[in-house]
Every structure is written in C-alpha cells, then in structure tokens.
Short mmCIF file of C-alpha atoms in Angstrom, two decimals:
data_model
loop_
_atom_site.label_atom_id
_atom_site.label_comp_id
_atom_site.label_asym_id
_atom_site.label_seq_id
_atom_site.Cartn_x
_atom_site.Cartn_y
_atom_site.Cartn_z
CA MET A 1 113.72 92.81 128.22
CA PRO A 2 113.42 91.84 124.76
CA ASP A 3 115.72 88.52 124.32
CA THR A 4 118.95 89.30 122.74
CA GLU A 5 119.35 85.96 120.52
CA LEU A 6 115.37 86.67 118.61
CA GLN A 7 116.10 85.41 114.50
CA PRO A 8 114.95 87.81 111.75
CA PHE A 9 111.80 87.06 110.26
CA ARG A 10 111.85 85.36 107.04
CA GLY A 11 109.78 84.22 103.81
CA GLY A 12 106.24 85.53 104.03
CA ALA A 13 105.38 86.99 107.68
CA LEU A 14 108.72 88.90 106.73
CA ALA A 15 106.88 90.05 103.72
CA LEU A 16 103.37 90.56 105.99
CA LEU A 17 105.37 93.36 108.56
CA THR A 18 107.28 94.38 105.57
CA VAL A 19 103.40 95.65 103.79
CA SER A 20 102.84 96.95 107.38
CA LEU A 21 105.12 98.96 108.32
CA ALA A 22 105.38 100.52 104.05
CA LEU A 23 101.25 100.97 104.98
CA ALA A 24 101.87 103.31 107.33
CA THR A 25 104.89 105.14 105.61
CA PHE A 26 102.74 105.56 103.18
CA MET A 27 99.71 106.79 105.04
CA ASN A 28 102.59 109.01 107.00
CA VAL A 29 104.04 110.99 103.84
CA LEU A 30 101.12 110.93 101.88
CA ASP A 31 99.16 113.32 104.39
CA THR A 32 102.19 116.07 103.78
CA THR A 33 100.52 116.71 100.31
CA ILE A 34 97.61 115.11 99.45
CA THR A 35 95.52 118.25 101.39
CA ASN A 36 97.34 120.76 99.29
CA VAL A 37 94.91 120.82 96.76
CA ALA A 38 91.86 120.25 99.15
CA VAL A 39 92.87 123.69 101.02
CA PRO A 40 90.85 125.98 98.78
CA THR A 41 87.73 123.61 99.45
CA ILE A 42 88.57 123.22 103.18
CA ALA A 43 89.02 127.07 103.10
CA GLY A 44 85.78 127.70 101.60
CA ASP A 45 83.62 125.13 103.32
CA LEU A 46 84.56 126.69 106.52
CA ALA A 47 84.58 129.79 106.05
CA VAL A 48 88.03 131.08 106.38
CA SER A 49 90.30 133.07 103.32
CA ALA A 50 92.22 130.89 101.75
CA ASN A 51 95.77 131.83 103.11
CA ARG A 52 94.48 131.07 107.04
CA GLY A 53 93.62 127.24 104.89
CA THR A 54 97.46 126.86 104.53
CA TRP A 55 97.64 126.68 108.43
CA VAL A 56 96.09 123.22 107.66
CA ILE A 57 99.57 122.44 106.21
CA THR A 58 101.60 124.31 108.17
CA ALA A 59 100.64 123.00 111.49
CA PHE A 60 100.86 119.88 110.62
CA VAL A 61 104.57 120.77 109.51
CA VAL A 62 105.71 121.97 112.53
CA ALA A 63 103.90 119.98 114.69
CA THR A 64 105.66 117.35 112.62
CA ALA A 65 109.41 118.77 112.54
CA ILE A 66 109.06 118.93 115.72
CA ALA A 67 108.09 115.63 117.41
CA VAL A 68 111.18 113.64 114.88
CA PRO A 69 113.83 114.34 117.01
CA LEU A 70 112.30 113.19 119.77
CA THR A 71 111.68 109.69 118.29
CA GLY A 72 115.09 108.66 120.29
CA TRP A 73 114.51 109.73 123.42
CA LEU A 74 110.63 108.56 123.27
CA ALA A 75 111.84 105.13 122.08
CA GLN A 76 114.73 104.83 124.91
CA ARG A 77 111.38 105.77 127.25
CA PHE A 78 108.77 103.67 126.23
CA GLY A 79 109.95 101.48 123.65
CA GLU A 80 110.56 101.05 119.34
CA VAL A 81 107.03 99.13 119.52
CA ARG A 82 105.42 100.49 122.11
CA LEU A 83 105.76 103.84 120.55
CA PHE A 84 104.95 103.30 116.65
CA VAL A 85 101.77 101.07 117.92
CA ALA A 86 100.50 103.77 119.84
CA CYS A 87 101.58 106.90 117.07
CA THR A 88 99.99 105.20 114.22
CA THR A 89 96.65 104.10 116.21
CA LEU A 90 96.38 108.51 117.41
CA PHE A 91 97.63 108.71 113.62
CA THR A 92 94.31 107.45 112.38
CA LEU A 93 92.16 108.85 115.47
CA PHE A 94 93.46 112.37 114.77
CA SER A 95 92.25 111.39 111.21
CA TRP A 96 88.77 110.44 111.34
CA LEU A 97 88.56 113.18 114.26
CA CYS A 98 89.90 115.39 111.21
CA GLY A 99 87.43 114.50 108.45
CA LEU A 100 84.62 114.98 111.28
CA SER A 101 85.41 118.96 111.61
CA GLY A 102 82.94 121.30 111.90
CA SER A 103 85.41 124.58 112.46
CA PHE A 104 87.97 125.70 110.89
CA SER A 105 89.90 126.31 115.19
CA MET A 106 88.99 122.35 115.56
CA LEU A 107 90.51 121.38 112.55
CA LEU A 108 93.96 123.18 113.29
CA LEU A 109 94.28 121.87 116.60
CA LEU A 110 93.73 118.55 115.66
CA ARG A 111 96.53 118.31 112.58
CA ILE A 112 98.99 119.75 115.15
CA LEU A 113 98.21 116.18 117.37
CA GLN A 114 98.08 114.31 114.12
CA GLY A 115 101.49 115.65 112.90
CA ALA A 116 103.25 115.53 116.20
CA VAL A 117 102.00 111.61 116.52
CA ALA A 118 102.70 111.30 112.76
CA GLY A 119 106.71 112.98 113.74
CA PRO A 120 108.05 109.31 115.25
CA MET A 121 106.47 107.45 112.65
CA ILE A 122 108.76 107.21 109.68
CA PRO A 123 112.32 106.71 111.62
CA LEU A 124 110.87 103.65 113.98
CA SER A 125 109.43 101.95 110.54
CA GLN A 126 112.79 102.28 109.53
CA SER A 127 114.71 101.09 112.21
CA LEU A 128 112.07 98.13 112.62
CA LEU A 129 112.75 96.88 109.54
CA LEU A 130 116.13 96.97 109.61
CA ASN A 131 116.37 95.33 113.41
CA SER A 132 113.68 92.44 111.24
CA TYR A 133 115.79 92.00 108.64
CA PRO A 134 118.17 89.58 107.75
CA ALA A 135 121.45 91.46 107.57
CA GLU A 136 122.14 89.81 104.11
CA LYS A 137 118.79 91.82 103.33
CA ARG A 138 118.91 95.14 104.89
CA GLY A 139 119.66 97.13 101.84
CA LEU A 140 115.65 95.50 100.10
CA ALA A 141 114.22 96.61 103.86
CA LEU A 142 116.02 100.31 102.68
CA ALA A 143 114.73 99.78 99.23
CA ILE A 144 111.66 98.99 100.25
CA TRP A 145 110.30 101.79 102.90
CA GLY A 146 112.73 104.26 100.26
CA MET A 147 109.83 103.39 97.85
CA THR A 148 106.79 104.64 100.16
CA MET A 149 109.15 107.66 100.94
CA VAL A 150 108.69 109.20 97.03
CA VAL A 151 105.54 107.55 95.83
CA ALA A 152 103.74 109.48 97.84
CA PRO A 153 104.52 112.72 98.23
CA VAL A 154 103.41 112.12 94.00
CA LEU A 155 100.26 110.14 94.32
CA GLY A 156 99.37 112.68 96.79
CA PRO A 157 98.59 115.85 95.23
CA ILE A 158 96.78 113.63 92.31
CA LEU A 159 94.49 111.84 94.93
CA GLY A 160 93.80 114.98 97.15
CA GLY A 161 92.35 116.60 94.22
CA TRP A 162 90.35 113.33 93.35
CA ILE A 163 88.86 112.70 96.09
CA THR A 164 88.17 116.61 97.07
CA ASP A 165 86.30 116.87 93.41
CA ASN A 166 84.15 113.55 92.67
CA TYR A 167 83.24 112.91 96.84
CA SER A 168 84.48 115.81 99.96
CA TRP A 169 87.65 116.70 101.08
CA PRO A 170 86.60 114.93 104.44
CA TRP A 171 87.79 111.99 102.66
CA ILE A 172 90.99 112.50 102.41
CA PHE A 173 90.99 112.12 106.19
CA TYR A 174 88.61 109.36 106.23
CA ILE A 175 91.10 106.89 103.93
CA ASN A 176 93.91 106.80 106.43
CA ILE A 177 91.58 104.80 108.89
CA PRO A 178 91.46 101.20 107.71
CA VAL A 179 95.42 101.52 106.06
CA GLY A 180 96.03 102.79 110.20
CA ILE A 181 94.21 99.78 111.76
CA VAL A 182 95.84 97.31 109.25
CA SER A 183 98.96 98.77 109.98
CA ALA A 184 98.61 99.38 114.17
CA SER A 185 97.41 95.35 114.56
CA ILE A 186 99.82 93.45 112.30
CA THR A 187 102.87 95.29 113.54
CA TRP A 188 101.32 94.64 117.53
CA LEU A 189 100.68 90.44 116.69
CA MET A 190 104.01 90.37 115.65
CA LEU A 191 106.61 92.41 117.25
CA ARG A 192 105.19 92.84 120.85
CA HIS A 193 107.11 89.88 121.85
CA ARG A 194 110.35 91.51 120.43
CA GLU A 195 110.06 95.45 121.81
CA THR A 196 113.49 96.95 121.89
CA PRO A 197 115.26 97.71 125.65
CA ARG A 198 113.26 100.50 128.21
CA ARG A 199 115.32 103.02 130.00
CA LYS A 200 113.52 105.69 132.34
CA ARG A 201 115.26 108.73 131.37
CA PRO A 202 114.69 112.46 132.94
CA ILE A 203 112.64 114.35 130.41
CA ASP A 204 114.95 117.80 129.27
CA ILE A 205 112.52 120.21 129.61
CA VAL A 206 114.53 123.06 128.51
CA GLY A 207 115.72 121.52 125.38
CA LEU A 208 112.42 120.51 124.83
CA ALA A 209 110.82 123.68 125.14
CA LEU A 210 114.25 125.79 123.16
CA LEU A 211 113.22 123.08 120.69
CA ILE A 212 109.66 123.81 119.82
CA THR A 213 110.12 127.25 120.06
CA TRP A 214 113.24 127.30 117.75
CA VAL A 215 111.30 125.24 115.37
CA ALA A 216 108.42 126.78 115.13
CA ALA A 217 109.09 130.03 114.67
CA LEU A 218 111.75 129.19 111.77
CA GLN A 219 108.21 127.10 110.02
CA ILE A 220 106.25 129.76 110.16
CA MET A 221 108.62 132.18 109.10
CA LEU A 222 109.35 130.16 106.21
CA ASP A 223 105.93 129.56 105.45
CA ASN A 224 104.56 132.95 105.32
CA GLY A 225 108.40 134.97 104.49
CA ASN A 226 107.72 134.68 100.64
CA ASP A 227 103.73 136.21 101.28
CA MET A 228 104.66 138.68 103.26
CA GLY A 229 108.21 139.89 101.66
CA TRP A 230 110.67 137.82 104.12
CA PHE A 231 112.79 140.65 106.20
CA GLY A 232 110.46 143.48 104.85
CA SER A 233 108.61 142.57 107.00
CA SER A 234 109.01 143.43 111.57
CA PHE A 235 106.83 140.07 111.89
CA ILE A 236 108.76 137.70 109.75
CA VAL A 237 112.17 140.06 111.26
CA GLY A 238 110.62 138.80 114.89
CA LEU A 239 110.32 135.51 114.12
CA ALA A 240 114.12 135.01 112.03
CA VAL A 241 115.52 135.93 115.90
CA ILE A 242 113.73 133.75 118.07
CA ALA A 243 114.44 131.07 115.71
CA VAL A 244 118.72 132.41 115.93
CA ILE A 245 118.43 132.59 119.61
CA ALA A 246 116.46 130.12 120.27
CA LEU A 247 118.87 127.74 118.42
CA THR A 248 121.95 128.98 119.66
CA LEU A 249 120.96 128.46 123.36
CA PHE A 250 119.52 124.84 122.24
CA LEU A 251 122.64 123.61 120.64
CA ILE A 252 124.93 124.83 123.45
CA TRP A 253 122.12 123.11 126.43
CA GLU A 254 121.97 120.04 124.45
CA TRP A 255 125.68 119.50 123.96
CA TYR A 256 126.30 119.49 127.89
CA GLU A 257 122.76 118.34 128.60
CA GLN A 258 123.55 114.58 130.32
CA HIS A 259 119.79 113.58 129.13
CA PRO A 260 119.18 115.95 126.51
CA VAL A 261 116.16 115.49 123.24
CA ILE A 262 118.51 114.98 120.71
CA ASP A 263 121.68 113.16 120.31
CA LEU A 264 124.34 115.94 119.50
CA THR A 265 126.96 114.10 119.87
CA LEU A 266 125.76 111.90 116.09
CA PHE A 267 127.58 114.08 114.91
CA ARG A 268 130.99 113.28 115.64
CA ASN A 269 130.48 110.26 113.19
CA ARG A 270 131.63 112.09 109.91
CA ASN A 271 129.87 109.10 107.41
CA PHE A 272 126.58 110.78 109.49
CA ASN A 273 127.64 114.29 109.02
CA VAL A 274 128.43 113.22 105.10
CA ALA A 275 125.51 112.12 104.71
CA VAL A 276 122.83 114.45 106.58
CA ILE A 277 124.29 117.45 104.74
CA ALA A 278 123.72 115.45 101.26
CA ILE A 279 120.76 114.41 101.86
CA THR A 280 119.63 117.85 103.68
CA LEU A 281 121.07 119.82 100.37
CA GLY A 282 119.64 116.94 97.03
CA PHE A 283 116.53 116.68 98.94
CA GLY A 284 115.55 120.88 99.69
CA VAL A 285 116.84 121.75 96.30
CA TYR A 286 114.54 117.85 94.29
CA PHE A 287 111.41 119.29 97.28
CA GLY A 288 111.88 122.10 95.68
CA GLY A 289 111.74 121.12 91.85
CA ILE A 290 109.01 119.28 93.37
CA VAL A 291 106.73 122.33 94.17
CA ILE A 292 107.51 124.77 90.99
CA PHE A 293 106.70 121.57 88.21
CA PRO A 294 102.93 121.84 88.97
CA LEU A 295 103.26 125.51 90.17
CA TRP A 296 104.62 126.28 87.45
CA LEU A 297 101.73 124.08 84.91
CA GLN A 298 98.55 125.05 86.76
CA THR A 299 99.67 128.36 87.00
CA GLN A 300 100.67 129.56 83.98
CA MET A 301 100.84 127.00 81.16
CA ASN A 302 97.07 125.77 82.15
CA TYR A 303 97.31 122.40 83.61
CA THR A 304 94.82 121.58 85.76
CA ALA A 305 96.06 119.37 89.15
CA THR A 306 95.11 115.98 87.81
CA TRP A 307 96.96 116.82 84.62
CA ALA A 308 99.59 118.47 86.68
CA GLY A 309 99.96 115.07 89.22
CA ILE A 310 99.97 112.90 86.01
CA ALA A 311 102.37 114.64 84.51
CA ALA A 312 104.57 114.83 87.60
CA ALA A 313 104.37 110.93 88.31
CA PRO A 314 106.49 109.00 85.65
CA VAL A 315 109.22 110.35 88.10
CA GLY A 316 108.01 106.78 90.58
CA LEU A 317 108.22 104.70 87.14
CA LEU A 318 111.92 104.06 87.86
CA ALA A 319 112.07 104.35 91.06
CA ILE A 320 110.06 101.28 91.63
CA VAL A 321 111.72 99.20 89.51
CA PHE A 322 115.38 100.32 90.55
CA SER A 323 115.27 100.29 93.84
CA PRO A 324 114.95 96.93 94.86
CA LEU A 325 118.03 96.68 92.86
CA VAL A 326 119.88 99.25 94.56
CA GLY A 327 119.48 97.56 98.16
CA ARG A 328 120.01 94.40 96.49
CA THR A 329 124.07 95.32 95.99
CA LEU A 330 124.32 97.39 98.20
CA HIS A 331 127.04 96.03 100.13
CA ARG A 332 128.09 94.80 96.67
CA ILE A 333 129.11 98.09 95.51
CA ASP A 334 130.84 101.67 96.85
CA LEU A 335 127.48 103.52 98.46
CA ARG A 336 128.99 106.38 97.12
CA ILE A 337 129.32 105.83 94.02
CA PHE A 338 124.78 105.01 94.45
CA VAL A 339 124.49 108.40 95.62
CA THR A 340 127.20 110.01 92.26
CA ILE A 341 124.77 108.72 89.59
CA SER A 342 121.57 109.97 92.26
CA PHE A 343 123.16 113.33 91.19
CA MET A 344 124.51 113.08 88.08
CA VAL A 345 121.37 112.09 86.68
CA PHE A 346 119.60 114.28 89.13
CA ALA A 347 121.15 117.43 87.26
CA THR A 348 121.35 115.95 84.19
CA SER A 349 117.02 115.81 84.64
CA SER A 350 117.26 119.21 86.13
CA PHE A 351 119.61 120.89 82.85
CA TRP A 352 116.78 118.92 81.01
CA LEU A 353 113.68 121.20 82.56
CA GLY A 354 115.50 124.31 82.63
CA SER A 355 116.10 124.30 78.92
CA PHE A 356 111.90 124.40 77.57
CA ASN A 357 109.83 126.58 76.81
CA THR A 358 105.93 127.53 76.76
CA GLN A 359 106.21 125.14 73.16
CA VAL A 360 106.79 122.38 75.66
CA THR A 361 104.36 118.77 75.18
CA LEU A 362 103.17 116.27 77.34
CA TRP A 363 105.29 113.70 76.59
CA ASP A 364 108.27 116.44 76.95
CA LEU A 365 107.87 116.67 80.46
CA ILE A 366 106.96 113.29 80.82
CA GLU A 367 110.54 111.79 79.57
CA PRO A 368 113.15 113.90 81.75
CA ARG A 369 110.63 113.03 85.29
CA ILE A 370 110.40 109.04 84.39
CA LEU A 371 114.59 109.95 84.43
CA ILE A 372 114.86 111.59 87.24
CA GLY A 373 113.44 108.01 88.42
CA ILE A 374 116.38 106.46 88.50
CA GLY A 375 118.49 109.48 90.61
CA VAL A 376 115.95 108.73 93.72
CA ALA A 377 116.41 105.71 93.78
CA THR A 378 119.94 105.40 94.24
CA PHE A 379 119.67 108.29 96.95
CA PHE A 380 117.46 107.94 99.50
CA ILE A 381 118.65 104.70 99.67
CA PRO A 382 122.78 104.73 100.20
CA LEU A 383 121.90 108.18 102.11
CA THR A 384 120.02 106.90 104.58
CA ALA A 385 122.58 103.17 104.84
CA MET A 386 125.34 105.94 104.70
CA SER A 387 123.89 107.29 107.48
CA LEU A 388 123.64 104.56 109.55
CA SER A 389 127.39 102.93 109.24
CA GLY A 390 129.35 102.38 112.07
CA LEU A 391 126.59 103.18 115.05
CA THR A 392 125.04 100.08 116.80
CA PRO A 393 121.20 99.49 116.84
CA ASP A 394 120.27 101.02 120.16
CA ARG A 395 121.25 104.24 118.30
CA ILE A 396 119.28 103.70 115.23
CA ALA A 397 115.87 105.38 115.82
CA SER A 398 117.84 108.35 117.53
CA ALA A 399 120.17 108.81 114.22
CA SER A 400 116.93 107.99 111.21
CA GLY A 401 114.99 110.39 113.50
CA LEU A 402 117.64 113.42 113.49
CA ALA A 403 118.59 113.34 109.22
CA ASN A 404 114.46 113.23 108.67
CA PHE A 405 114.14 115.86 111.18
CA LEU A 406 117.04 117.70 109.17
CA ARG A 407 115.59 116.09 105.25
CA THR A 408 112.43 118.14 106.79
CA LEU A 409 114.14 120.72 107.79
CA GLY A 410 115.37 120.84 104.18
CA ALA A 411 112.07 120.78 102.73
CA SER A 412 111.01 123.95 104.30
CA PHE A 413 114.12 125.39 103.04
CA GLY A 414 114.07 124.09 99.85
CA THR A 415 109.74 124.92 99.26
CA SER A 416 110.57 128.78 100.75
CA LEU A 417 113.41 129.83 99.12
CA SER A 418 112.05 127.86 95.34
CA VAL A 419 108.91 129.87 95.27
CA THR A 420 110.53 133.01 96.72
CA LEU A 421 113.97 132.01 93.64
CA TRP A 422 110.92 131.17 90.81
CA ASP A 423 108.28 134.82 91.60
CA ARG A 424 111.25 137.03 92.11
CA ARG A 425 112.84 135.74 89.02
CA ALA A 426 109.78 136.81 87.06
CA ASP A 427 109.47 139.41 87.60
CA LEU A 428 112.83 140.74 86.43
CA HIS A 429 111.98 139.05 83.92
CA ASP A 430 108.99 140.42 82.80
CA SER A 431 110.57 144.37 83.62
CA ASN A 432 113.04 143.16 81.21
CA LEU A 433 110.05 142.06 78.11
CA SER A 434 107.71 144.75 78.95
CA ALA A 435 110.66 147.20 79.00
CA HIS A 436 110.73 146.09 74.72
CA PHE A 437 107.12 146.47 74.46
CA THR A 438 107.16 150.24 73.94
CA THR A 439 106.15 152.68 70.74
CA ALA A 440 109.40 153.17 70.19
CA ASN A 441 110.01 148.76 69.44
CA PRO A 442 108.01 148.40 65.79
CA ALA A 443 107.81 144.99 66.52
CA ALA A 444 105.11 145.92 69.27
CA GLU A 445 103.63 147.81 67.31
CA HIS A 446 103.29 145.41 64.26
CA VAL A 447 101.93 142.61 66.92
CA TYR A 448 99.38 145.59 68.06
CA ALA A 449 98.54 146.20 65.09
CA GLN A 450 97.88 142.68 64.02
CA LEU A 451 95.63 142.13 67.24
CA GLN A 452 93.71 144.97 66.42
CA ALA A 453 93.26 143.18 63.18
CA ALA A 454 91.73 140.60 64.61
CA GLY A 455 89.06 142.54 66.20
CA LEU A 456 90.73 143.74 69.48
CA SER A 457 90.37 146.71 70.85
CA THR A 458 93.57 148.27 71.90
CA ALA A 459 92.78 147.46 75.68
CA GLN A 460 92.40 144.29 74.28
CA ALA A 461 95.37 143.51 73.09
CA SER A 462 97.14 145.36 75.96
CA GLU A 463 95.68 142.54 78.79
CA VAL A 464 96.55 139.50 75.79
CA LEU A 465 99.95 141.12 75.48
CA ALA A 466 100.59 140.86 78.89
CA ARG A 467 99.39 137.16 79.93
CA THR A 468 102.23 136.54 77.06
CA VAL A 469 104.58 138.80 78.76
CA SER A 470 103.35 137.51 82.24
CA GLN A 471 103.84 133.46 80.70
CA GLN A 472 107.36 133.36 78.88
CA ALA A 473 108.67 135.37 82.45
CA PHE A 474 107.45 132.82 84.45
CA MET A 475 108.59 130.11 81.94
CA LEU A 476 112.39 131.82 82.04
CA ALA A 477 112.32 131.87 85.96
CA THR A 478 111.37 127.99 85.78
CA ASN A 479 114.46 127.41 83.59
CA ASP A 480 116.74 129.76 85.71
CA PHE A 481 115.89 127.93 88.97
CA PHE A 482 116.64 124.58 86.46
CA TRP A 483 119.43 125.36 86.12
CA LEU A 484 120.07 126.48 89.82
CA SER A 485 119.46 123.51 90.89
CA GLY A 486 121.36 121.33 88.16
CA TRP A 487 124.97 123.10 89.36
CA ILE A 488 124.22 122.66 93.47
CA PHE A 489 123.66 118.82 92.35
CA VAL A 490 126.95 119.03 90.60
CA VAL A 491 128.65 120.80 93.43
CA LEU A 492 127.14 118.19 95.60
CA LEU A 493 129.08 115.17 93.63
CA GLY A 494 131.91 115.90 95.61
CA LEU A 495 131.06 116.42 98.66
CA VAL A 496 130.07 112.05 99.11
CA TRP A 497 133.38 111.59 98.68
CA LEU A 498 134.24 112.72 102.27
CA ALA A 499 132.40 109.26 103.28
CA ARG A 500 134.57 106.87 104.49
CA PRO A 501 133.69 103.24 104.13
CA PRO A 502 133.09 100.58 105.57
CA PHE A 503 129.45 101.19 105.39
CA THR A 504 128.39 98.54 107.89
CA PRO A 505 126.70 98.51 111.46
CA LYS A 506 129.71 98.65 113.39
CA GLY A 507 130.52 95.41 114.94
CA GLN A 508 129.76 93.39 111.90
CA PRO A 509 131.75 92.88 108.97
CA PRO A 510 131.30 94.37 105.64
CA ALA A 511 130.30 90.72 104.23
CA ALA A 512 126.98 90.59 106.72
CA ALA A 513 127.12 94.56 105.46
CA ALA A 514 123.84 95.05 107.36
CA GLU A 515 122.63 98.11 104.73
#
C-alpha cells in the first residue's frame, strides 16, 4: 500500500521520469506504423505473399486492441508501476525476438505477444504521469504525452522505410531494445516505492473470452474487408455475425458482472461519454486521412515512401510547438473551446486538401499539413482531460484504457472505411471519365491523334490515356474523401458542447485543476 501523502515529483526528477514514460509511449506507438512500409520486404525474406505479410500488422493491432481495455483490471490486480515496467520489459524482449525470427509463423506469434503487452503501456504511462505531476502542471504532462502520440505515427513510415532500405528489416525491432531498457529501468527506480493499491479481484473469464472473440472478429473483418469485397464474402459476413453476437453478450455480461474486466459504469459520466465519442469519431476520420494521404502520393503521384513521409511529417511541427502551450492553459480556458478550435482547424485543412489537383507541388502538400498540427495539439490533450474529469484517481487507469481502446477501434474503422470509400469513388470517377473517351468525342480523337503523332502506337496511346484517367479518378476520389472528412468535423463541432464543466478530477477545486 503506497503512502497517500507522497508528494509529486518536481525539477530534474520530474523531467527524468517524464522522458522515461514518454520514451515508452513513443516506442509503443511507433511500432504500430513502422512495420507498414517494411511488409513487402519481410514477406519476401520469409517466403510468404505480400497479402499474408500484412498479418504482421494485423496480429499486433488485434492483440493490442484486446489488451488495452484490460488495463484497469490488470492495474488493480498487480499495481500500475509493476504492470507498466513488466509490459515495457516484455515488449523490449519480444521486439528483440521479432528481429531474430527465422520464419513467418514465429514472427506472427511474437507480434501477437508483443501487441498483448503493448496494450496497457499507453494508458498506464498516462496514469503514472498524471499521478506524478503537481496538480497545476498536469496539463503539461498531458501535453508531453500527447506529443508522443502525434509524432510517432508520422515518423514511423519514414523511419521504417529508411531502416529497411539502408539496413535490414529486423532493425525496425532492434531499435526498441535500448529505449525499452532505459524506460523500464528509470521508471522502476523512481516509482517502485510509489506503487498503487492492489486488490485481488477474481478473473472474469466469460467477459474476457467474449472480449477476445468480438474484438478479434471485428479487427480481422476490418483489415480484410476491402480486399475480400466486404459483405460479398461469406468469410466477412461470418466475422460480422460473430462480432455482433459476441459484443451483445459481452455488454450484457459486463454490465451485471460484479468484477468485470471493463468498467462499463464509466459511461454513466456525461463528460466521459462526450469525450470518448469525439475522440473515437474524430481520430477515426483523422487517421483515415493519415492512411489515404501517403497512399495517394505513392500510388498515383509517383512519390517514394520517403518523400511521401516528408510531405506528411509537417503535421508534427506546430503540434510540438502548441501542445505545451495548451497544456499550460488547460485550467484557465474552457476545454470545449480548445476542442472547437481543433475541429475547425481539421475541417479547414480537410477542405483545403480536398481542393488539390494533379499539378500540386510538394509545398502545396506541406502547407495544410502544417496547419493540421494546431488541430492535433488542441484535440488529444483537452479531450483526454475531459474524459478523466469527475473521476477519482483510482479510476483513471480504467478510464484511460477504455478511451484508448475506443480510439484504437476508431482508427481501425477509419482506415478500413476510408480505403473502401477511396477505392469505390475512384472506380466511379474512372467509369465516368472513361465514358468520354470514345470515337464519338472529338476531343478524345484529338488527344489520340496527338499521341500517335508523337510516335506512339494506338495501343500505347490507349495505355497512356488509361493511366491518365486512373490518376484523375483517384485525384477526384481523394478530393471526395477530404471533403467528406471536413463536413464530419463540422458536425463534431456541436457534439463537444454537450459536455459540462467543471473539467477537474473528483474532489479537486477548479483552481487546482488536474488537467
């Protein structure tokens, strides 16, 4: 049992602990995206198809999604400090073993184990930071934590591509080793005497089994739905039925279970509901843009993975600058104002991105990405603070775990639905544009004649026009996606005002707001 009178850290000790916890979070989030660009190389080296190689990503995401909402129960059972250090240590060990994998099956198993221990790390790092900071500086703690969530996904593809091209794919896992050792060691040395209370609660085996079933079915369905034609595939339909039935039974069971694996009573808190809905929907749309933007650049605009990453990376510039400012002023400005600014920026930048054409330059791409950084800084931190408002300290880990779980699901839905929408809109535009390239269209005949005059055969001219039509179709589809994203952010502007102040932890006056 920890001493409840322990004072928060200050000065150099606080800075050291912050760096330690931030490194673990950065390493964790980085691992969700750093493997994306390495999948073709991994698949080739381990003698599997590229489609099968994507299971390296799916296995990690599914295991993480299942483990995240268990954070609260595990933290109460083993203590937050012990659990965080154990998960960070095991994450480091499994990273090393992933790099040593000699077969695809072995790598897949290790990625599942790595994802399972990765789940609790993010919400626990958040909880440990908040409980180690003075009340008046907890906004700054959230700002620092939020920056790692922003920068890591952007750097992941760039770093992964560079390492794969210049070294070999195992090094995308080996780079975790020094980071994990430093983070686990410092955290244990500084917090081992500040362990949270532990309670031996029984294991909700039924709830856990239902959780694993519906999350795994849903995640596999989302990851493979677009490639398999969604509900035209009996496999996808079967997964959807399993997910719906298991989710329904899970909600009923957990609501009445005396010791649930997930505390659904958190949804009785109005601010928690508003915040997690905004986080889930907002992050889902935002993450869909993170996927579509580089995909469009690489497949249609002839950008390399490195240059696509450079075009996307500026999103972190203003996020790094503004996050500390937001954190320092959380207790002085209504959180709903911050989130309103965020959605306004997201909407504006989305409409901006939706106005591009195929003649767009690199700088044209970078400008709206820089603006998005302001939206990111005013999105994660205030909504996280809002989701924890009115909760006692012993419920922060559970609330953070559940919020991060829903954010993960939002990202999964956002990725799958965005890619599906993008592909189908591109097909529609391709069909409409191709209809104009007929012998009955004088303009099309003129273009054919010009290409043939340049020395191309009829077949070559047709091929050039088909590529041009496809490029324009995907450009229009990209515009459609970002315009839809912009209007969704406009709608979300009103949602956040359903929350009600004060946005402080339970039992604390507004003046000592623990943002």
